Backbone as a ProteinNet text record, in pm:
[ID]
protein_1_A
[PRIMARY]
MIEEKAIVIGVDDTPYVELANAIVLQACNDYRRAYARELRRYGFPSKPDPELAELERFFHSDWYKTLTSVDGEYLMQRIRYEVDARCKRPSIMRT
[TERTIARY]
2623.5	2730.7	2721.3	2832.4	2836	2784.5	2693.1	2633.6	2728.3	2725.1	2807.6	2775.3	2650.3	2608.6	2673.4	2719.7	2785.3	2920.9	2972	3104.7	3101	2985.9	2975	3032.2	3117.5	3184.7	3094.2	3021	2934	2820.3	2745.4	2630.3	2669.4	2785.4	2830.1	2896.9	2828.5	2881.5	2971.9	3078	3174.1	3252.8	3317.9	3399.9	3507.6	3559.2	3662	3604.9	3484.8	3418.8	3388	3340.9	3313.1	3440.3	3550.9	3678.5	3721.8	3710.3	3745.9	3660.1	3530	3440.7	3479.6	3515.9	3554.6	3681.9	3776.6	3901.8	3872.2	3789.8	3756.4	3675.5	3581.3	3500.4	3586.1	3683.4	3773.5	3857.5	3902.3	3979.1	3892.5	3764.5	3672.6	3657.2	3637.9	3624.5	3751.5	3867.2	3995.4	4014.2	3976.9	3990.8	3898.6	3776.4	3679.9	3736.2	3790.4	3845.7	3968	4058.5	4180.5	4147.6	4052.7	4014.2	3948.4	3859.6	3793.7	3895.5	3993.8	4097.6	4176.5	4207.5	4280	4198.2	4067.9	3982.6	3980.6	3970	3969.5	4104.1	4209.9	4344	4383	4355.9	4406	4296.4	4171.9	4064.7	4036.2	4135.2	4120.4	4243.7	4232	4345.3	4453.9	4542.7	4647.1	4784.3	4809	4939.5	4936.8	5044.8	5046.2	5041.4	4938.6	4923.3	4964.9	5057.6	5106.2	4994.2	4900.4	4793.4	4700.6	4666.6	4580.8	4648.2	4777	4851.5	4857.7	4877.9	4882.6	4747.4	4640.2	4507	4476.2	4518.8	4497.5	4576	4697.1	4774.1	4699.6	4641.9	4565.8	4449.5	4372.8	4256.6	4294.3	4419.4	4466.6	4548.6	4563	4651.7	4586.6	4672.1	4623.9	4554	4601.3	4538.7	4393.8	4371.5	4235.3	4148.7	4203.9	4128.2	4099.4	4182.7	4157.4	4042.9	4033.6	3932.3	3792.2	3781.9	3650	3655.7	3540.4	3532	3489.1	3463.7	3424.1	3545.9	3528.7	3637.9	3686	3814.3	3871.2	3861.5	3884.7	3876.7	3733.9	3638.1	3497.5	3463.3	3510.3	3481.8	3541.9	3666.5	3729.6	3654.6	3611.6	3537.6	3405.9	3335.1	3209.8	3233	3341.2	3372.8	3404.8	3481.6	3514.3	3387.3	3296.2	3169.1	3091.5	3087.5	3015.5	3072.7	3204.3	3269.3	3253.3	3269	3252.1	3110.2	3011.1	2871.3	2846.2	2903.3	2886.4	2950.7	3059	3127.6	3072.7	2969.6	2906.1	3007	3090.7	3192.5	3166.1	3205.2	3197.3	3296	3258.9	3342.9	3469.4	3577.2	3707.4	3745	3777.7	3823.2	3973.1	4017.7	4160.5	4204.3	4328	4382	4491.1
9381.9	9369.3	9235.2	9187.6	9064	9092.3	9010	9031.2	8984.2	9052.9	9014.6	8873.8	8834.2	8703.6	8589.6	8614.6	8510.8	8475.1	8557.8	8537.8	8478.6	8467.1	8419.9	8279.6	8259.6	8132.4	8030.9	8070.9	7979.2	8054	7981.5	8044.1	8119.6	8092.3	8157.8	8290.3	8401.5	8533.3	8587.4	8515.7	8562.1	8678.6	8755.1	8865.6	8818.6	8697	8647	8620.1	8567.5	8543	8676.1	8771.5	8903.7	8969.2	8951.5	9005.6	8937.9	8806.4	8732.8	8780.4	8796.4	8845.2	8985.3	9070.4	9208	9209.7	9122.5	9115.5	9074.9	8971.3	8922.9	9028.1	9089.5	9192.9	9311.5	9351.3	9460.1	9421	9295.7	9248.4	9250.7	9215.6	9221.6	9365.3	9456.9	9598.2	9650.8	9612.4	9655.2	9596.4	9468.1	9402.2	9468.4	9498.2	9564.8	9699.7	9776.2	9907.5	9895.2	9802.5	9785.7	9735.1	9642.2	9589	9697.8	9775.5	9884.9	9988.9	10017	10113.8	10064.1	9935.1	9878.7	9888.2	9863.7	9875.4	10018.4	10113.9	10254.9	10294.9	10246.1	10286.1	10227.2	10098	10029.3	9973.9	9984.9	9927.9	9783.8	9713.3	9578.2	9550.9	9460.5	9437.4	9352.1	9414.6	9339.2	9358.4	9476.3	9503.2	9460.2	9401.9	9357.4	9475.7	9480.1	9583.7	9523.5	9586	9528.8	9506.1	9599.8	9583.4	9468.5	9460.9	9353.4	9218.2	9210.8	9086	9045.8	9142.2	9113.8	9061.5	9122.5	9077.9	8938.7	8909.7	8776.1	8671.4	8707.4	8614.8	8590.2	8697.3	8682.3	8585.8	8601.6	8515.9	8369.6	8343.1	8206.1	8155.2	8236.4	8202.3	8109.7	8046.4	7963.3	8048.7	8170.4	8258.2	8286.5	8315.5	8337.6	8215.3	8096.7	7972.6	7949.8	8005.8	7998.4	8091.9	8204.9	8304.8	8266.7	8195.9	8165.1	8039.4	7980.3	7862.6	7899.5	8026.6	8072.1	8065	8001.8	7986.2	8123.4	8150.4	8279.5	8309	8208.8	8228.1	8262.3	8194.5	8223.1	8367.5	8409.7	8545.1	8650.1	8629.3	8723.8	8726.7	8609.9	8602.8	8679.6	8664	8737.3	8888.2	8930.3	9073.1	9124.9	9047.4	9089.9	9101.8	9004.1	9010.7	9135.9	9162.4	9279.1	9409	9421.6	9544	9553.5	9442.2	9442.2	9483.5	9433.7	9467.8	9615.7	9666.7	9808.6	9895.3	9848.1	9922.9	9887.6	9802	9759.4	9693.8	9608.1	9537.3	9388.2	9314	9168.2	9122.9	9024.3	8980.6	8913.2	8933.9	8879.5	8772.1	8654.7	8547.5	8561.9	8566.4	8575.2	8444.6	8409.9	8288.4	8323.7
1989.6	2084.6	2156.6	2203.7	2279.7	2419.4	2463.5	2594.3	2703.2	2815.7	2929.5	2975.9	2970.1	3019.7	2942.9	2820.4	2742.3	2801.5	2890.3	2944	3085.6	3143.7	3281.7	3294.5	3392.5	3412.8	3480.4	3579.4	3650.8	3716	3796.2	3860.8	3986.5	4041.9	4164	4129.2	4159.9	4124.6	4234.7	4262.4	4361.2	4303.1	4386.5	4335.1	4236.5	4254.5	4163.1	4024.7	4019.4	3891.5	3823.9	3902.5	3847	3794.3	3864.8	3818.5	3688.3	3682.2	3560.4	3443.4	3467.4	3361.6	3316.9	3411.9	3378.8	3294.8	3324.7	3247.8	3104.1	3087.5	2953.2	2877.5	2944.5	2880.3	2835.1	2917	2878.2	2757.3	2754.7	2639.1	2513.3	2526.5	2411.9	2363	2454.5	2417.2	2351.2	2406.6	2348.8	2209.2	2191.3	2061.3	1959	2000	1912.3	1865.1	1957.9	1925.6	1833.1	1864.1	1783.8	1643.7	1633.5	1502.5	1417.7	1478.3	1405.8	1360.4	1445.1	1409.2	1288.3	1284.6	1170.8	1043	1053.8	934.9	883	974.6	932.4	872.6	930.2	889.4	754.1	733.9	615.2	524.4	563.8	483.4	519.3	566.9	620.3	706.1	801.9	893	829.3	753.8	684.6	748.2	798.8	859.4	1004.9	1052.2	1192.2	1288.7	1368.1	1469.7	1603.4	1674.8	1800.7	1903.9	1916.2	2014.4	1975.1	1845.9	1798.3	1818.6	1788.9	1807.2	1954.3	2041.9	2185.3	2235	2189.3	2229.5	2175.6	2053.5	1997.6	2076.7	2119.6	2205.5	2336.8	2393.7	2517.6	2499.3	2389.7	2367.3	2341.8	2309.6	2290.7	2410.2	2511.9	2623.4	2725.9	2805.1	2915.4	3020.3	3040.1	3137.2	3096.8	2968.5	2920.1	2949	2921.3	2943.7	3091.4	3177.5	3321	3360.2	3293.3	3327	3280.9	3168.4	3111.1	3026	3004.9	2918.3	2776.4	2750.1	2616.6	2525	2409.3	2313.7	2265.1	2279.7	2243.4	2095.2	2012.6	1867.8	1826.8	1886.8	1859.4	1897.3	2013	2060.8	1967.1	1924.3	1830.9	1698.1	1651.7	1526.2	1536.7	1646.9	1667.6	1670	1733.3	1738.3	1598.6	1521.3	1384.2	1299.7	1311.5	1238.4	1277.8	1407.5	1458.2	1401.9	1405.7	1355.5	1204.5	1133.9	988.5	951	1025.4	996.7	1022.8	1129.9	1161.3	1053.9	996.8	890.6	753.1	749.1	623	529.9	587.4	510	516.3	412.4	423.9	531.6	607.6	717.7	666.5	739.3	703	803.8	755.8	844.7	860.9	986.4	1014.9	1076.8	1053.2	1114.8	1210.2
[MASK]
+++++++++++++++++++++++++++++++++++++++++++++++++++++++++++++++++++++++++++++++++++++++++++++++

């Protein structure tokens, strides 16, 4: 699993930073769940899933970039690798 500390914005743990981290962490959990559901449903994520698409837009959004400096594409890729490994599948690169 992706560690929470990988998402920390800075050393100052103000409530705003904690809120930003919580938002990103929830998006990671939601993406993990939606991606795994697509794998179970179709064998691989080929059909456009509205929730998955919405989460991918979030990870590429300016708002996401405001919340954290962690690259959104990198984070999604790590989650896909994690889910693929748990399902014992070769990892799929999505664009």
